[in-house]
Tab-separated table of C-alpha atoms in Angstrom:
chain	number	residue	atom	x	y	z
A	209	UNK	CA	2.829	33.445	3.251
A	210	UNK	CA	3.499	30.147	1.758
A	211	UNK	CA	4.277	26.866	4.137
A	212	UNK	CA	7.761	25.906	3.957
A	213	UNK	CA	9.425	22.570	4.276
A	214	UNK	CA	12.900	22.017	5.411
A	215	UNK	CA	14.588	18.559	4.376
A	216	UNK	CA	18.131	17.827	5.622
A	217	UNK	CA	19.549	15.282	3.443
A	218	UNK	CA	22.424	13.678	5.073
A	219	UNK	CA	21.977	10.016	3.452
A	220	UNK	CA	23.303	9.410	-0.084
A	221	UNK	CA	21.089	6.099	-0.520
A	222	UNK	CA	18.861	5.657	-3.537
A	223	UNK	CA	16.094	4.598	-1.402
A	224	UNK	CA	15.945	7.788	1.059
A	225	UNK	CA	16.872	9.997	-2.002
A	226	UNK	CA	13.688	8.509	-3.721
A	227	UNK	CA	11.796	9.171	-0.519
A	228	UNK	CA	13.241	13.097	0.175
A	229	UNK	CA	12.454	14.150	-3.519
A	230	UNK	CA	9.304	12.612	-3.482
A	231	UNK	CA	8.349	14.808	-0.462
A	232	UNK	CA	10.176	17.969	-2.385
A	233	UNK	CA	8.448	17.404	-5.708
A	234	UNK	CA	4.741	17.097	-3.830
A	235	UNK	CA	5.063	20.218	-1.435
A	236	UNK	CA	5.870	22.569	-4.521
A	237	UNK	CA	2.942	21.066	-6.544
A	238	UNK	CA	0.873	22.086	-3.038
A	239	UNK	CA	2.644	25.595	-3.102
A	240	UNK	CA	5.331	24.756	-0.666
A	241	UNK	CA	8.918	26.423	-0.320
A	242	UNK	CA	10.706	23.528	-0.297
A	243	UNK	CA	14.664	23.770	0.693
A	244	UNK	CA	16.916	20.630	0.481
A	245	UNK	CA	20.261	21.193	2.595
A	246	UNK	CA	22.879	18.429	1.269
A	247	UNK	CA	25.518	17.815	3.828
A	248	UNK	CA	27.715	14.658	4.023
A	249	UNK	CA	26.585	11.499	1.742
A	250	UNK	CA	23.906	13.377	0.606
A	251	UNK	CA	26.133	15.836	-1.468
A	252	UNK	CA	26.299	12.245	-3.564
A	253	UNK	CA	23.012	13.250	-5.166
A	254	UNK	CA	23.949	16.772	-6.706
A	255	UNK	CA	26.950	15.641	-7.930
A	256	UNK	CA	27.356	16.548	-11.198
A	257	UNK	CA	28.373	12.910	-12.842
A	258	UNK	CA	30.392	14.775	-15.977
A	259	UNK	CA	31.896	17.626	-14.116
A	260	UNK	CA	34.192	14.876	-11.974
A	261	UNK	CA	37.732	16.855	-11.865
A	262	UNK	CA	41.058	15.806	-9.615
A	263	UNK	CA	42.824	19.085	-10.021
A	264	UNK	CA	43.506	20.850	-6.842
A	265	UNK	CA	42.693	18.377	-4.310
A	266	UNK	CA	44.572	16.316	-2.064
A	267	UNK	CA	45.217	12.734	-2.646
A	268	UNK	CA	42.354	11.678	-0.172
A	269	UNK	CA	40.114	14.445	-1.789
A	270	UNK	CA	40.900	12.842	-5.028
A	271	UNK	CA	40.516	9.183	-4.120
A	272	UNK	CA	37.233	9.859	-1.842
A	273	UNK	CA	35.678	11.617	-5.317
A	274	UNK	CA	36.300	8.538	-7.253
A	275	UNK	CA	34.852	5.974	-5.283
A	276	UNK	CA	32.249	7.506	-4.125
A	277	UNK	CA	28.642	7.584	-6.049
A	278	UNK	CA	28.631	9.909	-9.165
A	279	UNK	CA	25.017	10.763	-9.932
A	280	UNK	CA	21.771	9.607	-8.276
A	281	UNK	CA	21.026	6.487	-10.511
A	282	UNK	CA	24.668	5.166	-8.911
A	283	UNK	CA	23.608	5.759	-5.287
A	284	UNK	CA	22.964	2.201	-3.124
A	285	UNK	CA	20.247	1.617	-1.251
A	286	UNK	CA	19.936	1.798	2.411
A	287	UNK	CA	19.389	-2.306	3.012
A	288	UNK	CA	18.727	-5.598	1.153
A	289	UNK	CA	21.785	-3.766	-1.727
A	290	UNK	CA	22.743	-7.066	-2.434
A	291	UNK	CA	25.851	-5.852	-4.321
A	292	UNK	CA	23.508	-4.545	-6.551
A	293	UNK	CA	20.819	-7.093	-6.839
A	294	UNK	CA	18.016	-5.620	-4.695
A	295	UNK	CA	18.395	-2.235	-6.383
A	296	UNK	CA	17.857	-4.029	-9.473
A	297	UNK	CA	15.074	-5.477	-7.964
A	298	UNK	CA	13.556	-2.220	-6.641
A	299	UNK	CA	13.772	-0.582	-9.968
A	300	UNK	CA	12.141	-3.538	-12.242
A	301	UNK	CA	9.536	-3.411	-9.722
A	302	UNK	CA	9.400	0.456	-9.989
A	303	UNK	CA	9.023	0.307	-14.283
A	304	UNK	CA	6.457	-2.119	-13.842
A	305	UNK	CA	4.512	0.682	-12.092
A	306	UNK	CA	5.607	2.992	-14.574
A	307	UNK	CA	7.158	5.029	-11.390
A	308	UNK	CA	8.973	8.183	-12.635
A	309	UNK	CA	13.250	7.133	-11.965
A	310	UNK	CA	15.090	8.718	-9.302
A	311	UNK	CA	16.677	11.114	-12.278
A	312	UNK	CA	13.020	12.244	-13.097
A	313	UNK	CA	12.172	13.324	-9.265
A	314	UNK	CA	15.462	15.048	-9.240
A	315	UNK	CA	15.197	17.056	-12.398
A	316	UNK	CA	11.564	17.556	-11.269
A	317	UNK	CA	12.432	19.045	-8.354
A	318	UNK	CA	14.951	21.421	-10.074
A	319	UNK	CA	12.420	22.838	-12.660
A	320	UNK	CA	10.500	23.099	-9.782
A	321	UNK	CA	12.028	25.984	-7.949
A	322	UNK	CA	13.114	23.929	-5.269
A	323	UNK	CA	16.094	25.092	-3.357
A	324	UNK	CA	18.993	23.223	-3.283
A	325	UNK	CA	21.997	24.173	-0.668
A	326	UNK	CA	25.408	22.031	-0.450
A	327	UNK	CA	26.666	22.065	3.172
A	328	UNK	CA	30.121	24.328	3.622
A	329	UNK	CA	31.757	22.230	6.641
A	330	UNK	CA	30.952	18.674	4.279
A	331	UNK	CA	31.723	20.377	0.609
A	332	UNK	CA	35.270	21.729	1.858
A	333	UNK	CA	36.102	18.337	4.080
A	334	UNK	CA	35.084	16.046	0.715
A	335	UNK	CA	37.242	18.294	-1.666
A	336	UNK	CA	34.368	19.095	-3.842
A	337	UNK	CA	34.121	21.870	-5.646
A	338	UNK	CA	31.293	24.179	-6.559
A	339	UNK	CA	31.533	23.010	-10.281
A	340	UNK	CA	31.343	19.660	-9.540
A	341	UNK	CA	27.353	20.095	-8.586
A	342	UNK	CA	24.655	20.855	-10.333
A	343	UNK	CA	24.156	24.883	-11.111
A	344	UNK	CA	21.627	24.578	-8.668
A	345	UNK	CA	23.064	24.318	-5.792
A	346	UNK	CA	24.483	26.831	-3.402
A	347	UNK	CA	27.247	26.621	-0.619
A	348	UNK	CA	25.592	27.827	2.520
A	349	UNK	CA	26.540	27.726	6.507
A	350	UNK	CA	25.052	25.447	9.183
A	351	UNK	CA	24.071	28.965	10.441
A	352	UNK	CA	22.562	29.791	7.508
A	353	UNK	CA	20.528	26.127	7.520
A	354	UNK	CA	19.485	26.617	10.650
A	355	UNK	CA	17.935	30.239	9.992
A	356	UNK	CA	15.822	28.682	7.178
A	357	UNK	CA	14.946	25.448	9.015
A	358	UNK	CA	13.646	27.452	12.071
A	359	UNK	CA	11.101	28.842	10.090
A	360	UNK	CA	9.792	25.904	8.593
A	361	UNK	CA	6.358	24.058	9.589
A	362	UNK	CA	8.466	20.811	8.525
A	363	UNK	CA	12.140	19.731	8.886
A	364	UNK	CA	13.009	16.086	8.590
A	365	UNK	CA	16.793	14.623	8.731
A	366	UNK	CA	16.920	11.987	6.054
B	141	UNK	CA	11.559	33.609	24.420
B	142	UNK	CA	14.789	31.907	22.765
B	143	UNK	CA	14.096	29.572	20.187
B	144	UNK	CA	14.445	25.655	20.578
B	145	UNK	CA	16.101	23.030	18.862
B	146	UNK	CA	15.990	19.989	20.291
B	147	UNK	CA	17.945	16.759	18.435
B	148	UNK	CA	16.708	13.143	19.235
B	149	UNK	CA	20.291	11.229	18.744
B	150	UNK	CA	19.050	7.441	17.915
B	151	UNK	CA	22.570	6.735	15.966
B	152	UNK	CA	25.956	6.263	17.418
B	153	UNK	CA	28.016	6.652	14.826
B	154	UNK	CA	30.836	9.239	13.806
B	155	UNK	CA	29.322	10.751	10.850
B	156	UNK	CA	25.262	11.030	12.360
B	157	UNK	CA	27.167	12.878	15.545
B	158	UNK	CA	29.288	14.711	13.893
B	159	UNK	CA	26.079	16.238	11.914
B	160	UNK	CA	24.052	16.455	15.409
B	161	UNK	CA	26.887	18.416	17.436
B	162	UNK	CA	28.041	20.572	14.766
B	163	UNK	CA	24.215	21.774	14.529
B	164	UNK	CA	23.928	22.041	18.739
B	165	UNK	CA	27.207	24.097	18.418
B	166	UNK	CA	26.028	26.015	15.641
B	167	UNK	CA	22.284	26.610	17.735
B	168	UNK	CA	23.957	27.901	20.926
B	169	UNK	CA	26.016	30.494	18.927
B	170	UNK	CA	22.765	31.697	17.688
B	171	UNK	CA	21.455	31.991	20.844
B	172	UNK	CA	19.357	28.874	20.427
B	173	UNK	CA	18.362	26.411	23.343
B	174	UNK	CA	19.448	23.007	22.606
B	175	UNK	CA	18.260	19.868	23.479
B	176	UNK	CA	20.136	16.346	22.937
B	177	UNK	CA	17.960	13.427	23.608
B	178	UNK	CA	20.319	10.707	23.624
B	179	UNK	CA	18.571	7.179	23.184
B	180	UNK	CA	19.561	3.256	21.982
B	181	UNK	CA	23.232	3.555	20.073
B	182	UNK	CA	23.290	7.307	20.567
B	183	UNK	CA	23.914	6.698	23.970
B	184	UNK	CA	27.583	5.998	22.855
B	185	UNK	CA	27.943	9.379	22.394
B	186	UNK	CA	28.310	10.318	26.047
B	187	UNK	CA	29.856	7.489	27.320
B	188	UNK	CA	32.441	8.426	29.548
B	189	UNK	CA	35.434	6.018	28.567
B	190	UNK	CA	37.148	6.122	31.425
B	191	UNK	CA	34.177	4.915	33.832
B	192	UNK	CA	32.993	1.745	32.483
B	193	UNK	CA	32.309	-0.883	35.337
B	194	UNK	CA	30.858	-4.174	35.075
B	195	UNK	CA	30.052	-4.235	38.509
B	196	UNK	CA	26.036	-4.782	39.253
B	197	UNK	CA	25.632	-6.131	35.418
B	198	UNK	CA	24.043	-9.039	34.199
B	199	UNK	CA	25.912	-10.783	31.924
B	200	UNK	CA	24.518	-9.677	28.872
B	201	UNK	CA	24.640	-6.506	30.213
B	202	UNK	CA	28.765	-6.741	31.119
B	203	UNK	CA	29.520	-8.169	27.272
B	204	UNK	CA	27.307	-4.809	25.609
B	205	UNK	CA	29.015	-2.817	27.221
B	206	UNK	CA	32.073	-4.333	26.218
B	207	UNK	CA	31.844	-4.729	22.792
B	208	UNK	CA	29.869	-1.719	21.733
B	209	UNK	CA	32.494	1.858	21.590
B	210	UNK	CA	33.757	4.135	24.278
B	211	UNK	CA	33.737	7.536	23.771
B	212	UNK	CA	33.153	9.306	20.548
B	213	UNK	CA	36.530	8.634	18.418
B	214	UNK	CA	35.580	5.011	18.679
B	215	UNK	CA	32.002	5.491	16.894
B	216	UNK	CA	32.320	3.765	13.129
B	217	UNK	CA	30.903	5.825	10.151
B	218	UNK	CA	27.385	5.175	9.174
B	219	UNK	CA	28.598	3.948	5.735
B	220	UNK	CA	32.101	3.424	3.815
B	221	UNK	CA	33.199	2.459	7.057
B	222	UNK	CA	35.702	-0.175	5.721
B	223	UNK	CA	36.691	-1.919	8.926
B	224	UNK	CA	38.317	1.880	9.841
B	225	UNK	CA	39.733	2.482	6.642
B	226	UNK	CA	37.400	4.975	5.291
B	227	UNK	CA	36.800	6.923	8.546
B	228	UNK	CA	40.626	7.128	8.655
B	229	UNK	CA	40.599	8.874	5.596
B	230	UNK	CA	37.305	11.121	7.113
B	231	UNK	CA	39.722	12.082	9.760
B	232	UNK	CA	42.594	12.682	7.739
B	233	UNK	CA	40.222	15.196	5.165
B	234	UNK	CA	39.087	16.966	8.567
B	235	UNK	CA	42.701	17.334	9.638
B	236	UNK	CA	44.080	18.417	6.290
B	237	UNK	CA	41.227	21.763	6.466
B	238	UNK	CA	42.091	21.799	10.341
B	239	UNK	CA	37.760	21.052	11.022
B	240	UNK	CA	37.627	20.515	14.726
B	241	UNK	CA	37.640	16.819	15.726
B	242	UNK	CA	33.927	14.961	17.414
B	243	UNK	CA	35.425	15.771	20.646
B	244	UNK	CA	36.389	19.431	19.764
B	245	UNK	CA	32.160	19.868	19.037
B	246	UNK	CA	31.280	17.416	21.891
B	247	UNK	CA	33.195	19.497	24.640
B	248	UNK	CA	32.032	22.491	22.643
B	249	UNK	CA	28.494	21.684	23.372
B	250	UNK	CA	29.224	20.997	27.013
B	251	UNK	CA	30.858	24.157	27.174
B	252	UNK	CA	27.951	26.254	25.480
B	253	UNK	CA	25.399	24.886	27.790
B	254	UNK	CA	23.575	22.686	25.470
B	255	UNK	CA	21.412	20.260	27.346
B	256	UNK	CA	22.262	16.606	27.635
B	257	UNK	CA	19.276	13.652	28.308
B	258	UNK	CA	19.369	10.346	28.402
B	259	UNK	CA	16.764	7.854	27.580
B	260	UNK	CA	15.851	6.663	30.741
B	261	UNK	CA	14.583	3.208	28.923
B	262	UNK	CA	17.804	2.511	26.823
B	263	UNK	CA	19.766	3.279	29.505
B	264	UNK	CA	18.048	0.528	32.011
B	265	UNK	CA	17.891	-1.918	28.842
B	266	UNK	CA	21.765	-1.552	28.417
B	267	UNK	CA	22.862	-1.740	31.402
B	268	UNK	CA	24.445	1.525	31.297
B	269	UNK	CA	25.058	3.203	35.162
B	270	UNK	CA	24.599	6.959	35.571
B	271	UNK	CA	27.871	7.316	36.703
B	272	UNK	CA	29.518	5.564	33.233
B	273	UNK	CA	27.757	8.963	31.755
B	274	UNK	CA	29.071	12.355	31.437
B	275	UNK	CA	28.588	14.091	34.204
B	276	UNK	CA	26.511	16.929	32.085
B	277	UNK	CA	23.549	13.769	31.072
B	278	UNK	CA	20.408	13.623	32.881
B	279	UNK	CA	18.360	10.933	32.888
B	280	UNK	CA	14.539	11.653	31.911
B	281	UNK	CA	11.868	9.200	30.335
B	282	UNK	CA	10.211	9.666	26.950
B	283	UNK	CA	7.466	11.691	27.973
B	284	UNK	CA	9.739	14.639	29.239
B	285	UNK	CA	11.362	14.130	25.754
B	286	UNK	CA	8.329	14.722	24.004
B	287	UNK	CA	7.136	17.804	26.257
B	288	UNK	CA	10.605	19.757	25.791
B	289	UNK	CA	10.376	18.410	21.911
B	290	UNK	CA	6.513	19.571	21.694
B	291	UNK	CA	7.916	23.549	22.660
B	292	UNK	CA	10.909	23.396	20.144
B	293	UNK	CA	10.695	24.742	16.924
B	294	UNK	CA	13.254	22.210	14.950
B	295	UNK	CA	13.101	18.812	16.077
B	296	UNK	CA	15.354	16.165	14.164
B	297	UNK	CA	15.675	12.072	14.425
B	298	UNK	CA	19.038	11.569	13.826
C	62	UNK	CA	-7.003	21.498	20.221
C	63	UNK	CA	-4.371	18.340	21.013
C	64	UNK	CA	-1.582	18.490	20.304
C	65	UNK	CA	0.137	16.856	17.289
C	66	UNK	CA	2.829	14.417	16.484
C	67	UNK	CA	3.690	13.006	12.816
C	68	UNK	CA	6.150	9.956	12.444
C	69	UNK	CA	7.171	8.830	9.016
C	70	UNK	CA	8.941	5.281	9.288
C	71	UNK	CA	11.022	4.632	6.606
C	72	UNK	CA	12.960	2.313	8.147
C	73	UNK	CA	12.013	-1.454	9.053
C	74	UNK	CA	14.356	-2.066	11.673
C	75	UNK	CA	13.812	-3.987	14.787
C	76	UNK	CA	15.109	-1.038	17.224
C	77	UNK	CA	13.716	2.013	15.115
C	78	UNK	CA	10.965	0.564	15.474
C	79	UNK	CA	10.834	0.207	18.721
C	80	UNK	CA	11.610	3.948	19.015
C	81	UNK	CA	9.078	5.312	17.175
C	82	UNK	CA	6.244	3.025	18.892
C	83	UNK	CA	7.472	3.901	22.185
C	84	UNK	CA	7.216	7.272	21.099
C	85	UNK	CA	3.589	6.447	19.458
C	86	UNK	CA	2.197	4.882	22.628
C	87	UNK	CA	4.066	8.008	24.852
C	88	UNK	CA	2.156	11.000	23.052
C	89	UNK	CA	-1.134	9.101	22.676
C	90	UNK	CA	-0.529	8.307	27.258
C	91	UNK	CA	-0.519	12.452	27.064
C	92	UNK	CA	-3.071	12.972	24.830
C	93	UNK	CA	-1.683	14.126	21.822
C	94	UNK	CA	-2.964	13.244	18.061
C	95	UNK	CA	-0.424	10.474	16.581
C	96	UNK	CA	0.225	9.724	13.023
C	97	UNK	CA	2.198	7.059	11.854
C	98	UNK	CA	3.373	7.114	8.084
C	99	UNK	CA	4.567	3.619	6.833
C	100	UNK	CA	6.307	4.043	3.883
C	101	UNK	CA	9.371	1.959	1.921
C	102	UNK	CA	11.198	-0.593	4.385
C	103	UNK	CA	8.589	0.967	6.781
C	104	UNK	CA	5.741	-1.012	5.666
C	105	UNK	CA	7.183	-4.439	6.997
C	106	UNK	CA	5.994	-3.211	10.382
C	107	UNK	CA	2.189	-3.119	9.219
C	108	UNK	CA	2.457	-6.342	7.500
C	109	UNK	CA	0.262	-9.097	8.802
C	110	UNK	CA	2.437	-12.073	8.895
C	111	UNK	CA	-0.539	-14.450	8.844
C	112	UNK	CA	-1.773	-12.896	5.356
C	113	UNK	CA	1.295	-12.798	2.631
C	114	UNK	CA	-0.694	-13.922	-0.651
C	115	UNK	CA	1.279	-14.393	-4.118
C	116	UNK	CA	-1.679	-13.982	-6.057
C	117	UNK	CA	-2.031	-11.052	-8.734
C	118	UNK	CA	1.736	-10.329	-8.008
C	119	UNK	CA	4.643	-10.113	-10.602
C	120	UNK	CA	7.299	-12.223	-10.357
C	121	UNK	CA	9.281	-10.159	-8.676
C	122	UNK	CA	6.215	-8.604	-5.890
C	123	UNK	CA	6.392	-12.242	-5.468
C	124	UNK	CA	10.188	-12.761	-4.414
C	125	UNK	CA	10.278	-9.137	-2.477
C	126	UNK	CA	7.551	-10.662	-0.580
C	127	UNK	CA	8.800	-13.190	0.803
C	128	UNK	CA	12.305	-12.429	1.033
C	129	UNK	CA	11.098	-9.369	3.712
C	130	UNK	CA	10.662	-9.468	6.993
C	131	UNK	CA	6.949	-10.445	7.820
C	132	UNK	CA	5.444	-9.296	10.977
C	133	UNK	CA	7.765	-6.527	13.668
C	134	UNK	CA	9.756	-9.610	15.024
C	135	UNK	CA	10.879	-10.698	12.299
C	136	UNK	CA	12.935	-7.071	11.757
C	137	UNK	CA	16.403	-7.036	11.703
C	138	UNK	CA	18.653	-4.535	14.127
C	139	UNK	CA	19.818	-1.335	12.594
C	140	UNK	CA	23.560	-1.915	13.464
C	141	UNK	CA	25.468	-4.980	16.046
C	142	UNK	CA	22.773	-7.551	14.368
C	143	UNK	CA	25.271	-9.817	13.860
C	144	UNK	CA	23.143	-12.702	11.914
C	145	UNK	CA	20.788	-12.173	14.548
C	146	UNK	CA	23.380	-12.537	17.237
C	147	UNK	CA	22.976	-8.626	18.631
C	148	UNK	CA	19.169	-8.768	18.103
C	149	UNK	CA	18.827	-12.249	20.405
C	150	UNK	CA	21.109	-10.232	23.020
C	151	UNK	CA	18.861	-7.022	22.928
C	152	UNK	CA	15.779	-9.276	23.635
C	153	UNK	CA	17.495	-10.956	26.201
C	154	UNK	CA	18.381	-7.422	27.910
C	155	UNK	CA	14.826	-6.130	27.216
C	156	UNK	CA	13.144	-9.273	29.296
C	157	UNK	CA	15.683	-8.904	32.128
C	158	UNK	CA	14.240	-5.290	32.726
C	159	UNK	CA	10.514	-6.576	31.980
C	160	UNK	CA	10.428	-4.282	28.955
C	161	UNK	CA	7.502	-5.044	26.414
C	162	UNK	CA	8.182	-6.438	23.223
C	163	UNK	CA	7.887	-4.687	20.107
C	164	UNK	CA	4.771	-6.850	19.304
C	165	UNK	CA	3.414	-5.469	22.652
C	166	UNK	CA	3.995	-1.484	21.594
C	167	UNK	CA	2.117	-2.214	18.151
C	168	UNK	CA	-1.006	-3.709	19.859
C	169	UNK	CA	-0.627	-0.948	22.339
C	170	UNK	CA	-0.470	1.866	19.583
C	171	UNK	CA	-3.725	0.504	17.197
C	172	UNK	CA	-5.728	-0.128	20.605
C	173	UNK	CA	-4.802	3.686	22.143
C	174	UNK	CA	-6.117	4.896	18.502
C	175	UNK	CA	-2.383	5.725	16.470
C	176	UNK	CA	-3.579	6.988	12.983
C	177	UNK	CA	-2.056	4.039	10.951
C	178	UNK	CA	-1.239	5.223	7.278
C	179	UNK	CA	0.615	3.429	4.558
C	180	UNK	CA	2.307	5.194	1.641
C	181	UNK	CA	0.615	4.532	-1.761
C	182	UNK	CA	3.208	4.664	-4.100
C	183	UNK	CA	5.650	2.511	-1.480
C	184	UNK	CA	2.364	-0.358	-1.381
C	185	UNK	CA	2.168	-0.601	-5.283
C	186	UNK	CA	5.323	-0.323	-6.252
C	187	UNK	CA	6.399	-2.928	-3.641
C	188	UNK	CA	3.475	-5.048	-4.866
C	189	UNK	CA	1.775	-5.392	-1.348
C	190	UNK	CA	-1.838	-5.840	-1.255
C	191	UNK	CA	-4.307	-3.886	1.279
C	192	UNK	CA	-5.366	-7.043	2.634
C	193	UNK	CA	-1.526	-7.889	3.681
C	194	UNK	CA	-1.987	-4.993	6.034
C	195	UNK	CA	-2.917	-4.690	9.458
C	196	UNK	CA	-6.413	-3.788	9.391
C	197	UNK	CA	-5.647	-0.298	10.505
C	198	UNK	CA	-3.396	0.882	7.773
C	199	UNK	CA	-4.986	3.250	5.257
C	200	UNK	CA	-3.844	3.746	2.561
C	201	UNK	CA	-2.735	7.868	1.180
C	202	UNK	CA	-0.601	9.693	-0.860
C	203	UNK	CA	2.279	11.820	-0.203
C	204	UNK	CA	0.191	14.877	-0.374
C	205	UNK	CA	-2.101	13.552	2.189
C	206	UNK	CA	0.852	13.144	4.019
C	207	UNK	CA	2.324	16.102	3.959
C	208	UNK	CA	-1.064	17.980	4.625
C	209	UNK	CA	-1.244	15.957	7.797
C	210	UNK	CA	2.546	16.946	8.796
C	211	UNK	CA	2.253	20.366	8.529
C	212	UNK	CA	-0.563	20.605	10.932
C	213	UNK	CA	1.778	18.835	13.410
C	214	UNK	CA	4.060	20.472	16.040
C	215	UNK	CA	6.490	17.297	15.923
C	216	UNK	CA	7.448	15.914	12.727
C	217	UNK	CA	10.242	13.124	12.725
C	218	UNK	CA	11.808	10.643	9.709
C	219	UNK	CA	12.673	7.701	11.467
């Protein structure tokens, strides 16, 4: 039976983002199961930046999807943001290594076979809804998180 | 044998506890046994508000406890945290889909039996008295953290 | 067989540190195996402040150099650092109770035999040079990483 990792991605910072997919995209080249379980901020990153939509929310569901991050390339990063400027930073520094972008890891990850679940509790609080996320991802239970982290040899919280 | 969870709570704020207690809830209703290791800010999560003393305090020791929160509704979010304003509008989401409130989960876990520690470290470094705890937290050092976390088979920094 | 415990830092922040190096110098005191996994923000904990060089840098390895923290004191506070306000007032707290100093928990870790790793793509893209780097840190890829993790009963992202 194949090793499974179990990453809990509750940040939605570029930087931590970068790090999580990083891990995902290496354990499936090993032969990993690799399950990412979005809850809170982290839902930022499977946001589906042209599915946006205000119908049938509240006006706090609508005004907390429009000022929050739409897409991974418009996630922060954790420290030394800068308004901007160490991101900027961060990336120049990342083309001059000819580093894949934060885009790449993700979409790498999703031809991949990794598995992507959006957190119940955190989709229904922020007002998203399923179409606003990539067709990857499915709404699952802590309950059902747990069950799958349990039998993992690794679970981080990121 | 039941299976273990055990949560290392390093954060004290809203959003991070929130996450932690929702998944100690969620463990004991599986018949988990769950662990909260409560250490540096997390400690703020089991502050009792009503005992805080300055008696037998340095200084330092009086003004930390002073200016840092008391009890769980007065833990800031981890980001968007807008000097209140965007945890007001956390709290008004939760509200409008009637999600339980931080105490709701924390006197849920108290209920369900999960298990409450205290760094016994952070707790001498702050200042903090047992008796300014919750009467469920137990003081233990970081080796018994690490032999309950050793047995468990999810362990999470949070 | 010892046991096993795996640390990735991520974050370079005065009292995360702290945590995970007590935790280091805890499991190593009990005999188990400890890894430490410097990656991102991470790294400025393995930096050797006497050794930042701007040679064969970019111009912008050059500014992110110096612009970081160099050397563990140097780090910043996670939250309550205030300008440096809430991390003089945790040092103050931490000599009252005779605590050791973050710069005592590193020298304990590399002389009780920590496994000191640093993350490859993290080093180059961040422009850091080997030599900037405690002697202990070797340098491996996420994959070495990971192989090392999964062998471990405690894993935490700190």
């Amino acid at each position: 039976m194949n090793k499974k990792m179990n990453l809990l991605i509750f940040s939605g910072e570029y930087d931590k983002a970068l790090a999580a997919l990083i891990l995902a995209n290496t354990g499936r080249e090993m032969g990993m199961d690799v399950t990412l379980f979005f809850t809170f901020w982290g839902l930022m990153l499977v946001r589906d930046p042209d599915k946006l939509t205000l119908e049938d929310k509240t006006l706090f569901e609508q005004m907390f999807g429009l000022v929050t991050p739409q897409g991974v390339e418009d996630l922060p990063l954790s420290k030394m943001n800068l308004a901007g400027l160490g991101k900027k930073m961060l990336l120049e520094m990342m083309e001059d290594d000819k580093t894949p972008s934060l885009t790449d890891f993700l979409n790498g990850a999703r031809k991949k076979g990794v598995k992507f679940y959006g957190c119940k509790l955190s989709v229904e609080v922020m007002g998203f809804k399923e179409e606003e996320l990539l067709p990857e991802v499915e709404i699952i239970t802590a309950q059902q998180y747990l069950e799958d982290a349990i039998d993992s040899q690794i679970q981080l919280f990121i």
